[in-house]
Amino acid sequence: MPVERTENRGADELHRYYEVYETIGSGGFAKVKLGRHIATGEKVAIKIMNKKDLGDDLPRVKVEIEAMKNLSHQHVCRLYQVIETSTQIFMVLEYCPGGELFDYIIAKDRLSEEETRVFFRQIVSAMAYVHSQGYAHRDLKPENLLIDEDHNLKLIDFGLCAKPKGGLGYELMTCCGSPAYAAPELIQGKAYIGSEADVWSMGVLLFALLCGYLPFDDDNCMVLYRKIMRGNYDNPRWLSPGSILILNQMMQVDPKRRLSVRQLLDHPWVVKDYNSPVEWHSRQPLGHIDEDSITEMAVNMKRSRESTTALVKEWRYDHTTATYLLLLSKKQRGKPVRLHPEPAVCEDSCSPLHRGLQSRDILHFSEDEDAVIVGSLDLSSEYIDDCPWISVTQQGFRGQPDGLTNNKNVRVTSPSVDKRCAYTTTPDRGRATTQNHQKRKDRDQEQTSENKENIVVQEKEVEIFALPLPRTPASSKKNARHNKNVLTTPNQNANAINSKPNAVTPKGGSASKEHKKRTENKELVNIEVLAFSPERRSRSLDMAGTGDSGKKKRGGKMFGSLERGLDKVITMLTPSKRRGLRDGPRKIKAQYNVTLTSQTNPDQVLNQILSILPEKNVDFTQKGYTLKCQTCGDFGKVTMAFELEVCMLQRPEVVGVRRQRLKGDAWVYKHLVEDILSTSSI
Ligand code: 6BB
């Protein structure tokens, strides 16, 4: 059948040029996998979409592809190649191993003003550039900012962007994006200016960076909309007057009173410690041709430099574009501008597998010592499905311990409970909050000032003292609960990831030193340490009493449910199923998505988590020490998917829990995982 042939050609093309690895995330209609571009050896992210599943969202993908073809900036994720078949679309994109800014914020609770400034300058730079190209992003949030290997931000997800025909000054009508970040004029269904709405979202984002929670939040959409329309939010006491001012100036209900991105470029808060405005021009302008990359391609393809240049300049976003851009990226990172030689006998008819294997002989994951390679062979026929038991850490690819591969999955399901509001304009980004931070804040009484009238306040000269960061309401509560048991929480005072403001542009040796420092900082500093608590049960009951864990009445029934959960655990760990546990948990280094416990017995930690998951209405499948978790909505639709993995840390030698969100609203995930881990008292 011709259709099938086209489909295979697309898949073949992907596997011909890329090795495809583990899924690193999925949205409503896309799956993102790690990949490696065989010719350059560079890692890439491959976004895979099934056209049938996309349905009405197909135009969004086309919008995203068109926008990304027109954007080339140091803080915008780069598109390398697009492969389209009759049934699927593959987008090959820049690899950002640091994952989402969202996860980074929640791992640190919140960021210091200095670290926030480093990131915020990059966000302003990206947005000034995007606007200068005539686009409004319209879905700015920390989930759409990824961290690359140099700890720089890259903006992703242009599916909702708009490029008004007459320029950005022209009004838009479509209400889109995530409601918590949406500007009041957008929510009201008024005509709005895209760049003005983006500044509001940048204000919400800045607040989230500085505070670790959202300024406007509620489980009930109507209540949330009212809060946004009023523009009232509380300023926690740790915000400096300068931060309060800029937030207020960005979250002005009247878009005409809001700061513009141009004003943000040299705003006093933004330039503080830098003494220079944000540099927003592209360092990699579209159309620029790099001679070294052309020479390398020409030699490799046995063509003239002229014809190679002409080919590249077609910007077809095919393998030529990808090879050129990836070579350029290597050059910019100080790596040799080298291609692996084309296999001599391998023509178009050659099987992708053959080519993959040949390439694999030459390529190795030099930076990932214990990498396990899953090449074309393993995944060629099912690249849109998960390769379930190969897990990926922020540092690279790792396999599960041997012995897990034959293990059957254990699946435990529980009744679905997700009855929260979804934002109708973006059905795949249904938003909800399990626990209301606002309520927590009220309880914790952390705030000292409010911007009730949403009036622009004047900046005052203030003295800045270096004080340790006070904790957020959420963490204060957590601390209160764990009071005696928390060993250390060393993340709070390690504020400035980049001690120098110019860390945005790493250069030469100092860049690698900076990077090393940052990596160390990331690995060693941002570790949450929880301890086993003898008061665990009473604390769980406390939480049930306050309605904090799942908002269901549990009260005295908590023990009963816990025991029921443990029954399930015991049933699950029958001898055949224990096989996966035989070799013990993986040994990993501390990373910011790993919660440390004070326990040394991984099975005990695993059992504690297993017993809590049914309580929280989380369905899961178990494979060894990894739990693939999901929650379902009313009609059985998966609303959230994440992994929890019990692992052993080396320094200190304790049990850790690695967490990774795969799908669903980031803030709901944060609350749920916090809830699971604190209730488990690990
Ligand atoms: C992308 C990426 C690029 O990912 C779920 C959605 C680039 C993702 C990545 C990573 C973690 C580790 C290694 C690489 C363009 N569009 C979307 C992209 C979306 C997923 C991000 C994670 N959460 N590199 N990576 F995120």
Short mmCIF file of C-alpha atoms in Angstrom, two decimals, residues 6-465:
data_model
loop_
_atom_site.label_atom_id
_atom_site.label_comp_id
_atom_site.label_asym_id
_atom_site.label_seq_id
_atom_site.Cartn_x
_atom_site.Cartn_y
_atom_site.Cartn_z
CA THR A 6 5.35 6.62 2.93
CA GLU A 7 5.00 5.84 6.59
CA ASN A 8 7.94 3.49 6.51
CA ARG A 9 10.00 5.97 4.59
CA GLY A 10 9.48 8.53 7.35
CA ALA A 11 10.38 6.03 10.02
CA ASP A 12 13.31 4.81 7.98
CA GLU A 13 14.51 8.35 7.53
CA LEU A 14 14.44 8.91 11.25
CA HIS A 15 16.33 5.72 12.02
CA ARG A 16 18.69 6.26 9.18
CA TYR A 17 19.98 9.46 10.70
CA TYR A 18 19.19 9.10 14.38
CA GLU A 19 19.43 6.58 17.15
CA VAL A 20 16.21 6.77 19.13
CA TYR A 21 16.15 6.26 22.86
CA GLU A 22 13.91 6.65 25.86
CA THR A 23 10.80 8.81 26.10
CA ILE A 24 11.56 11.88 28.18
CA GLY A 25 8.14 13.39 28.21
CA SER A 26 4.73 13.43 26.70
CA GLY A 27 2.03 16.01 26.31
CA GLY A 28 -1.52 15.51 25.21
CA PHE A 29 -0.53 14.72 21.68
CA ALA A 30 3.22 14.44 21.49
CA LYS A 31 5.91 12.20 22.80
CA VAL A 32 9.46 13.43 23.18
CA LYS A 33 12.32 10.96 22.94
CA LEU A 34 16.01 11.31 23.34
CA GLY A 35 17.97 10.74 20.18
CA ARG A 36 21.45 10.93 18.76
CA HIS A 37 22.26 12.36 15.37
CA ILE A 38 24.52 9.68 13.98
CA ALA A 39 26.64 11.86 11.68
CA THR A 40 27.62 14.43 14.28
CA GLY A 41 27.20 12.29 17.39
CA GLU A 42 25.12 15.08 18.93
CA LYS A 43 22.22 14.40 21.24
CA VAL A 44 18.82 15.68 20.13
CA ALA A 45 15.24 15.66 21.37
CA ILE A 46 12.75 14.06 18.98
CA LYS A 47 9.14 15.16 19.26
CA ILE A 48 6.89 12.48 17.79
CA MET A 49 3.28 13.14 16.91
CA ASN A 50 0.66 10.92 15.42
CA LYS A 51 -1.49 12.90 13.00
CA LYS A 52 -4.64 10.97 13.84
CA ASP A 53 -4.19 11.68 17.54
CA LEU A 54 -3.52 15.33 16.78
CA GLY A 55 -6.94 15.78 15.20
CA ASP A 56 -7.86 19.45 15.43
CA ASP A 57 -4.47 20.24 16.93
CA LEU A 58 -2.65 19.50 13.69
CA PRO A 59 -2.68 23.21 12.71
CA ARG A 60 -0.95 23.99 16.00
CA VAL A 61 1.92 21.75 15.05
CA LYS A 62 2.17 23.43 11.67
CA VAL A 63 2.20 26.82 13.41
CA GLU A 64 4.95 25.62 15.73
CA ILE A 65 7.08 24.28 12.89
CA GLU A 66 6.72 27.46 10.84
CA ALA A 67 7.57 29.66 13.83
CA MET A 68 10.59 27.59 14.82
CA LYS A 69 11.93 27.69 11.27
CA ASN A 70 11.91 31.48 11.56
CA LEU A 71 13.56 31.70 14.96
CA SER A 72 17.23 31.32 15.76
CA HIS A 73 18.31 32.64 19.12
CA GLN A 74 20.54 31.57 21.97
CA HIS A 75 17.51 31.25 24.28
CA VAL A 76 15.05 29.67 21.87
CA CYS A 77 15.13 25.90 21.37
CA ARG A 78 16.43 25.20 17.87
CA LEU A 79 14.56 23.11 15.33
CA TYR A 80 16.92 20.93 13.27
CA GLN A 81 14.78 18.71 11.11
CA VAL A 82 11.18 17.87 10.34
CA ILE A 83 10.13 14.48 8.98
CA GLU A 84 6.52 14.16 7.94
CA THR A 85 4.80 10.98 6.85
CA SER A 86 1.16 10.32 6.06
CA THR A 87 0.57 9.39 9.69
CA GLN A 88 3.31 10.97 11.76
CA ILE A 89 5.35 14.09 12.28
CA PHE A 90 8.84 14.00 13.80
CA MET A 91 10.47 17.22 14.95
CA VAL A 92 14.17 16.97 15.73
CA LEU A 93 15.03 19.62 18.30
CA GLU A 94 17.81 20.98 20.46
CA TYR A 95 18.66 18.78 23.42
CA CYS A 96 18.22 20.34 26.85
CA PRO A 97 19.37 17.83 29.45
CA GLY A 98 18.51 20.08 32.39
CA GLY A 99 14.80 19.51 31.77
CA GLU A 100 12.13 22.01 32.68
CA LEU A 101 12.71 25.20 34.61
CA PHE A 102 9.59 24.20 36.51
CA ASP A 103 11.28 21.12 37.98
CA TYR A 104 14.31 23.18 38.84
CA ILE A 105 12.20 25.70 40.76
CA ILE A 106 10.33 23.10 42.74
CA ALA A 107 13.49 21.17 43.53
CA LYS A 108 14.92 24.34 45.06
CA ASP A 109 11.60 25.40 46.59
CA ARG A 110 12.21 28.80 45.03
CA LEU A 111 15.17 30.69 43.66
CA SER A 112 17.13 33.52 45.21
CA GLU A 113 16.77 36.95 43.64
CA GLU A 114 20.27 36.63 42.13
CA GLU A 115 19.61 33.31 40.46
CA THR A 116 16.18 34.46 39.36
CA ARG A 117 17.81 37.46 37.70
CA VAL A 118 20.17 35.23 35.69
CA PHE A 119 17.21 33.26 34.34
CA PHE A 120 14.89 36.22 33.97
CA ARG A 121 17.39 38.13 31.83
CA GLN A 122 17.46 35.14 29.50
CA ILE A 123 13.67 35.06 29.38
CA VAL A 124 13.56 38.79 28.59
CA SER A 125 16.22 38.25 25.91
CA ALA A 126 14.24 35.40 24.30
CA MET A 127 10.95 37.32 24.42
CA ALA A 128 12.43 40.55 23.04
CA TYR A 129 13.79 38.52 20.13
CA VAL A 130 10.58 36.55 19.57
CA HIS A 131 8.58 39.80 19.60
CA SER A 132 11.09 41.45 17.25
CA GLN A 133 10.35 38.67 14.77
CA GLY A 134 6.64 39.53 14.99
CA TYR A 135 5.57 36.63 17.20
CA ALA A 136 3.73 36.51 20.50
CA HIS A 137 4.41 33.26 22.37
CA ARG A 138 1.15 33.14 24.34
CA ASP A 139 2.04 30.13 26.49
CA LEU A 140 4.89 31.32 28.61
CA LYS A 141 5.38 29.24 31.77
CA PRO A 142 8.27 27.44 33.50
CA GLU A 143 7.31 24.16 31.83
CA ASN A 144 8.07 25.77 28.48
CA LEU A 145 11.58 26.81 29.43
CA LEU A 146 14.18 24.09 29.31
CA ILE A 147 17.68 24.13 30.74
CA ASP A 148 20.53 23.22 28.42
CA GLU A 149 23.85 21.65 29.35
CA ASP A 150 25.39 25.05 30.11
CA HIS A 151 22.50 25.84 32.42
CA ASN A 152 21.03 28.34 29.96
CA LEU A 153 17.33 28.59 29.24
CA LYS A 154 15.70 27.64 25.95
CA LEU A 155 12.13 28.59 25.13
CA ILE A 156 9.98 25.80 23.67
CA ASP A 157 6.40 25.16 22.54
CA PHE A 158 5.41 27.67 19.91
CA GLY A 159 2.18 25.80 19.13
CA LEU A 160 0.07 28.65 20.44
CA CYS A 161 2.15 31.50 19.09
CA ALA A 162 0.66 34.16 16.87
CA LYS A 163 2.11 36.37 14.18
CA PRO A 164 -0.50 39.04 13.44
CA LYS A 165 -0.41 39.98 9.77
CA GLY A 166 -0.04 43.70 10.38
CA GLY A 167 2.62 43.23 13.07
CA LEU A 168 2.55 42.65 16.81
CA GLY A 169 0.70 45.92 17.39
CA TYR A 170 -2.41 44.33 15.92
CA GLU A 171 -4.97 42.82 18.21
CA LEU A 172 -5.60 39.10 18.70
CA MET A 173 -8.77 37.41 19.81
CA THR A 174 -8.02 33.76 20.56
CA CYS A 175 -7.83 32.97 24.23
CA CYS A 176 -5.11 30.45 24.80
CA GLY A 177 -2.31 29.33 27.10
CA SER A 178 -2.49 28.14 30.67
CA PRO A 179 -5.07 30.04 32.73
CA ALA A 180 -2.78 30.67 35.69
CA TYR A 181 -0.43 32.60 33.39
CA ALA A 182 -3.11 34.22 31.23
CA ALA A 183 -3.51 38.01 31.24
CA PRO A 184 -6.83 39.48 32.43
CA GLU A 185 -7.72 40.87 28.99
CA LEU A 186 -7.26 37.40 27.51
CA ILE A 187 -9.48 35.75 30.09
CA GLN A 188 -12.18 38.33 29.51
CA GLY A 189 -12.24 37.42 25.85
CA LYS A 190 -11.28 40.95 24.85
CA ALA A 191 -9.14 41.75 21.84
CA TYR A 192 -5.58 41.96 23.13
CA ILE A 193 -2.05 42.73 22.05
CA GLY A 194 0.06 39.55 22.10
CA SER A 195 3.24 41.16 23.43
CA GLU A 196 1.35 42.81 26.30
CA ALA A 197 -0.22 39.49 27.27
CA ASP A 198 3.25 37.88 27.18
CA VAL A 199 4.54 40.47 29.67
CA TRP A 200 1.78 39.52 32.11
CA SER A 201 2.80 35.85 31.80
CA MET A 202 6.43 36.88 32.35
CA GLY A 203 5.29 38.57 35.57
CA VAL A 204 3.58 35.37 36.74
CA LEU A 205 6.70 33.45 35.77
CA LEU A 206 8.95 35.86 37.67
CA PHE A 207 6.73 35.47 40.72
CA ALA A 208 6.93 31.65 40.41
CA LEU A 209 10.74 31.84 40.26
CA LEU A 210 11.00 34.07 43.32
CA CYS A 211 8.28 32.39 45.37
CA GLY A 212 7.97 28.76 44.21
CA TYR A 213 4.22 29.02 43.78
CA LEU A 214 1.76 30.91 41.60
CA PRO A 215 0.45 34.41 42.34
CA PHE A 216 -3.05 33.48 41.18
CA ASP A 217 -4.21 30.00 41.99
CA ASP A 218 -7.41 28.19 42.74
CA ASP A 219 -8.94 24.79 42.12
CA ASN A 220 -12.05 26.51 40.84
CA CYS A 221 -11.55 28.12 37.45
CA MET A 222 -14.08 30.88 38.01
CA VAL A 223 -12.46 31.85 41.29
CA LEU A 224 -9.08 31.79 39.57
CA TYR A 225 -10.34 34.04 36.78
CA ARG A 226 -11.77 36.50 39.28
CA LYS A 227 -8.44 36.67 41.09
CA ILE A 228 -6.62 37.32 37.82
CA MET A 229 -9.09 39.95 36.72
CA ARG A 230 -8.71 41.76 40.01
CA GLY A 231 -4.93 41.40 39.78
CA ASN A 232 -4.56 40.96 43.52
CA TYR A 233 -1.85 38.74 44.84
CA ASP A 234 0.13 38.61 48.05
CA ASN A 235 3.77 39.56 48.25
CA PRO A 236 5.58 37.15 50.57
CA ARG A 237 7.88 38.74 53.10
CA TRP A 238 11.10 37.55 51.48
CA LEU A 239 10.56 39.65 48.34
CA SER A 240 12.76 42.71 48.15
CA PRO A 241 11.12 46.10 47.46
CA GLY A 242 12.70 45.99 44.00
CA SER A 243 11.12 42.60 43.27
CA ILE A 244 7.75 43.77 44.56
CA LEU A 245 7.95 46.78 42.28
CA ILE A 246 8.82 44.96 39.07
CA LEU A 247 6.20 42.28 39.70
CA ASN A 248 3.62 44.96 40.24
CA GLN A 249 4.65 46.77 37.08
CA MET A 250 4.37 43.58 35.03
CA MET A 251 1.12 42.31 36.49
CA GLN A 252 -0.89 45.45 35.87
CA VAL A 253 -4.47 44.60 34.97
CA ASP A 254 -4.59 47.46 32.49
CA PRO A 255 -2.24 46.33 29.68
CA LYS A 256 -1.44 49.95 28.82
CA ARG A 257 0.00 50.48 32.31
CA ARG A 258 2.06 47.30 32.09
CA LEU A 259 5.78 47.43 31.33
CA SER A 260 6.77 46.56 27.77
CA VAL A 261 9.53 44.09 26.95
CA ARG A 262 11.60 47.05 25.72
CA GLN A 263 11.28 48.67 29.15
CA LEU A 264 12.28 45.40 30.78
CA LEU A 265 15.57 45.30 28.88
CA ASP A 266 17.09 48.02 31.05
CA HIS A 267 14.78 47.97 34.04
CA PRO A 268 16.68 48.70 37.31
CA TRP A 269 15.76 45.28 38.76
CA VAL A 270 16.91 43.53 35.58
CA VAL A 271 20.25 45.35 35.31
CA LYS A 272 21.09 45.15 39.01
CA ASP A 273 24.61 43.65 39.46
CA TYR A 274 25.05 43.51 35.69
CA ASN A 275 25.12 47.22 34.97
CA SER A 276 24.16 46.48 31.39
CA PRO A 277 20.89 46.04 29.58
CA VAL A 278 19.80 42.61 28.40
CA GLU A 279 21.45 41.57 25.18
CA TRP A 280 18.59 40.33 23.05
CA HIS A 281 19.92 40.23 19.50
CA SER A 282 20.49 36.79 18.07
CA ARG A 283 24.05 35.54 18.32
CA GLN A 284 23.14 33.02 15.63
CA PRO A 285 21.17 35.07 13.10
CA LEU A 286 19.18 33.13 10.52
CA GLY A 287 20.89 32.87 7.18
CA HIS A 288 24.41 33.27 8.50
CA ILE A 289 26.69 30.65 6.92
CA ASP A 290 29.58 29.18 8.86
CA GLU A 291 32.48 28.29 6.60
CA ASP A 292 33.99 25.60 8.84
CA SER A 293 30.72 23.67 8.98
CA ILE A 294 30.29 23.98 5.20
CA THR A 295 33.83 22.73 4.58
CA GLU A 296 33.31 19.70 6.80
CA MET A 297 30.03 18.85 5.09
CA ALA A 298 31.50 19.36 1.63
CA VAL A 299 34.42 17.04 2.37
CA ASN A 300 32.11 14.47 3.88
CA MET A 301 29.64 14.55 1.00
CA LYS A 302 32.39 14.85 -1.61
CA ARG A 303 30.81 18.00 -3.05
CA SER A 304 32.12 21.47 -3.73
CA ARG A 305 31.81 24.06 -1.00
CA GLU A 306 29.65 26.16 -3.33
CA SER A 307 27.12 23.44 -3.97
CA THR A 308 27.10 22.51 -0.28
CA THR A 309 26.45 26.15 0.64
CA ALA A 310 23.62 26.30 -1.91
CA LEU A 311 22.12 23.12 -0.45
CA VAL A 312 22.31 24.41 3.11
CA LYS A 313 20.85 27.76 2.10
CA GLU A 314 17.67 26.05 0.94
CA TRP A 315 16.86 25.63 4.67
CA ARG A 316 14.61 22.68 3.99
CA TYR A 317 14.83 21.42 7.55
CA ASP A 318 15.91 18.06 6.23
CA HIS A 319 19.02 16.11 7.11
CA THR A 320 21.23 18.75 5.45
CA THR A 321 19.84 21.50 7.69
CA ALA A 322 20.17 19.26 10.75
CA THR A 323 23.76 18.33 9.96
CA TYR A 324 24.75 21.95 9.36
CA LEU A 325 23.05 23.26 12.51
CA LEU A 326 24.44 20.47 14.67
CA LEU A 327 27.95 21.03 13.37
CA LEU A 328 27.56 24.70 14.13
CA SER A 329 26.35 23.87 17.60
CA LYS A 330 29.42 21.66 18.13
CA LYS A 331 31.65 24.52 17.02
CA GLN A 332 29.93 26.98 19.35
CA ARG A 333 30.54 24.63 22.25
CA GLY A 334 34.22 24.32 21.41
CA LYS A 335 33.96 20.78 20.05
CA PRO A 336 35.70 19.78 16.81
CA VAL A 337 33.63 20.50 13.69
CA ARG A 338 33.80 16.89 12.54
CA LEU A 339 31.40 14.45 10.91
CA HIS A 340 31.64 10.71 11.11
CA PRO A 341 32.42 9.42 7.64
CA GLU A 342 29.51 8.20 5.53
CA PRO A 343 29.46 4.39 5.47
CA ALA A 344 31.01 3.46 2.12
CA VAL A 345 28.62 0.73 1.05
CA CYS A 346 25.46 1.96 2.59
CA GLU A 347 23.15 3.42 -0.01
CA ASP A 348 19.56 4.53 0.39
CA SER A 349 18.35 0.98 0.10
CA CYS A 350 20.50 -0.07 3.01
CA SER A 351 18.47 -0.99 6.06
CA PRO A 352 18.33 1.64 8.76
CA LEU A 353 19.26 -1.03 11.22
CA HIS A 354 22.42 -1.81 9.33
CA ARG A 355 23.37 1.83 9.24
CA GLY A 356 22.47 2.25 12.87
CA LEU A 357 24.66 -0.63 13.87
CA GLN A 358 27.53 0.55 11.74
CA SER A 359 27.33 3.95 13.27
CA ARG A 360 27.03 2.54 16.69
CA ASP A 361 30.31 0.79 16.23
CA ILE A 362 31.95 4.16 15.73
CA LEU A 363 29.95 6.19 18.20
CA HIS A 364 29.97 5.90 21.90
CA PHE A 365 28.65 7.93 24.72
CA SER A 366 31.93 9.28 25.83
CA GLU A 367 30.45 11.56 28.43
CA ASP A 368 28.11 8.96 29.88
CA GLU A 369 30.31 6.33 31.39
CA ASP A 370 27.71 3.75 32.13
CA ALA A 371 25.48 4.39 29.15
CA VAL A 372 23.37 1.65 27.74
CA ILE A 373 22.77 2.00 24.06
CA VAL A 374 19.36 1.21 22.73
CA GLY A 375 19.64 1.74 19.03
CA SER A 376 17.46 1.39 16.02
CA LEU A 377 17.19 -2.35 16.51
CA ASP A 378 15.32 -2.08 19.74
CA LEU A 379 12.93 0.63 18.88
CA SER A 380 12.54 0.88 15.15
CA SER A 381 9.12 -0.70 15.04
CA GLU A 382 7.70 1.04 18.08
CA TYR A 383 9.25 4.39 18.46
CA ILE A 384 5.99 5.94 19.49
CA ASP A 385 5.69 3.59 22.41
CA ASP A 386 7.67 3.82 25.57
CA CYS A 387 10.68 1.66 25.96
CA PRO A 388 9.45 0.97 29.44
CA TRP A 389 12.39 -0.07 31.46
CA ILE A 390 15.24 1.96 30.23
CA SER A 391 15.44 5.00 32.37
CA VAL A 392 17.20 8.24 31.75
CA THR A 393 18.80 10.45 34.29
CA GLN A 394 19.60 14.09 33.87
CA GLN A 395 23.18 13.04 33.34
CA GLY A 396 22.66 10.64 30.52
CA PHE A 397 21.28 7.27 29.63
CA ARG A 398 21.28 4.45 32.08
CA GLY A 399 19.90 0.99 31.97
CA GLN A 400 18.05 -0.76 34.70
CA PRO A 401 19.89 -3.44 36.60
CA ASP A 402 20.01 -6.78 34.85
CA GLY A 403 17.31 -9.11 35.88
CA LEU A 404 14.60 -6.54 35.51
CA THR A 405 14.10 -7.17 31.85
CA ASN A 406 12.16 -10.37 32.26
CA ASN A 407 10.04 -9.07 35.00
CA LYS A 408 6.34 -8.69 34.36
CA ASN A 409 4.79 -5.38 35.21
CA VAL A 410 2.68 -5.19 38.27
CA ARG A 411 -0.27 -2.96 37.76
CA VAL A 412 -2.36 -1.50 40.49
CA THR A 413 -5.26 0.73 39.70
CA SER A 414 -7.51 2.76 41.87
CA PRO A 415 -10.74 4.64 41.22
CA SER A 416 -10.25 7.90 39.38
CA VAL A 417 -10.87 11.06 41.27
CA ASP A 418 -9.67 13.91 39.11
CA LYS A 419 -12.59 16.24 38.99
CA ARG A 420 -10.86 19.52 38.56
CA CYS A 421 -11.35 22.20 36.03
CA ALA A 422 -9.84 22.12 32.60
CA TYR A 423 -9.17 25.19 30.53
CA THR A 424 -11.42 24.84 27.56
CA THR A 425 -9.33 26.69 25.03
CA THR A 426 -6.40 24.29 25.41
CA PRO A 427 -7.91 20.93 26.17
CA ASP A 428 -4.61 19.15 26.29
CA ARG A 429 -3.24 21.43 28.88
CA GLY A 430 -6.01 20.89 31.38
CA ARG A 431 -5.05 22.70 34.46
CA ALA A 432 -5.88 22.00 37.98
CA THR A 433 -4.47 22.25 41.43
CA THR A 434 -4.75 19.51 43.99
CA GLN A 435 -3.97 21.70 46.91
CA ASN A 436 -4.49 25.29 47.15
CA HIS A 437 -1.38 27.23 47.92
CA GLN A 438 -3.41 30.27 48.62
CA LYS A 439 -5.11 28.45 51.45
CA ARG A 440 -1.81 27.22 52.77
CA LYS A 441 -0.47 30.72 52.65
CA ASP A 442 -3.44 32.00 54.59
CA ARG A 443 -2.75 29.37 57.21
CA ASP A 444 0.93 30.02 57.39
CA GLN A 445 0.52 33.77 57.47
CA GLU A 446 3.76 34.38 55.67
CA GLN A 447 2.71 37.48 53.81
CA THR A 448 3.26 40.94 54.97
CA SER A 449 2.14 43.03 52.08
CA GLU A 450 -0.41 42.94 49.34
CA ASN A 451 -0.95 44.86 46.17
CA LYS A 452 -4.66 45.07 46.70
CA GLU A 453 -5.22 48.01 44.45
CA ASN A 454 -2.84 46.87 41.78
CA ILE A 455 -1.34 50.29 41.70
CA VAL A 456 2.17 50.92 40.48
CA VAL A 457 4.29 51.44 43.56
CA GLN A 458 7.37 53.58 43.63
CA GLU A 459 10.78 52.05 44.15
CA LYS A 460 12.56 53.18 47.28
CA GLU A 461 16.24 53.12 48.03
CA VAL A 462 16.77 50.16 50.28
CA GLU A 463 19.62 48.49 52.00
CA ILE A 464 20.02 44.88 51.04
CA PHE A 465 21.17 42.47 53.73
#
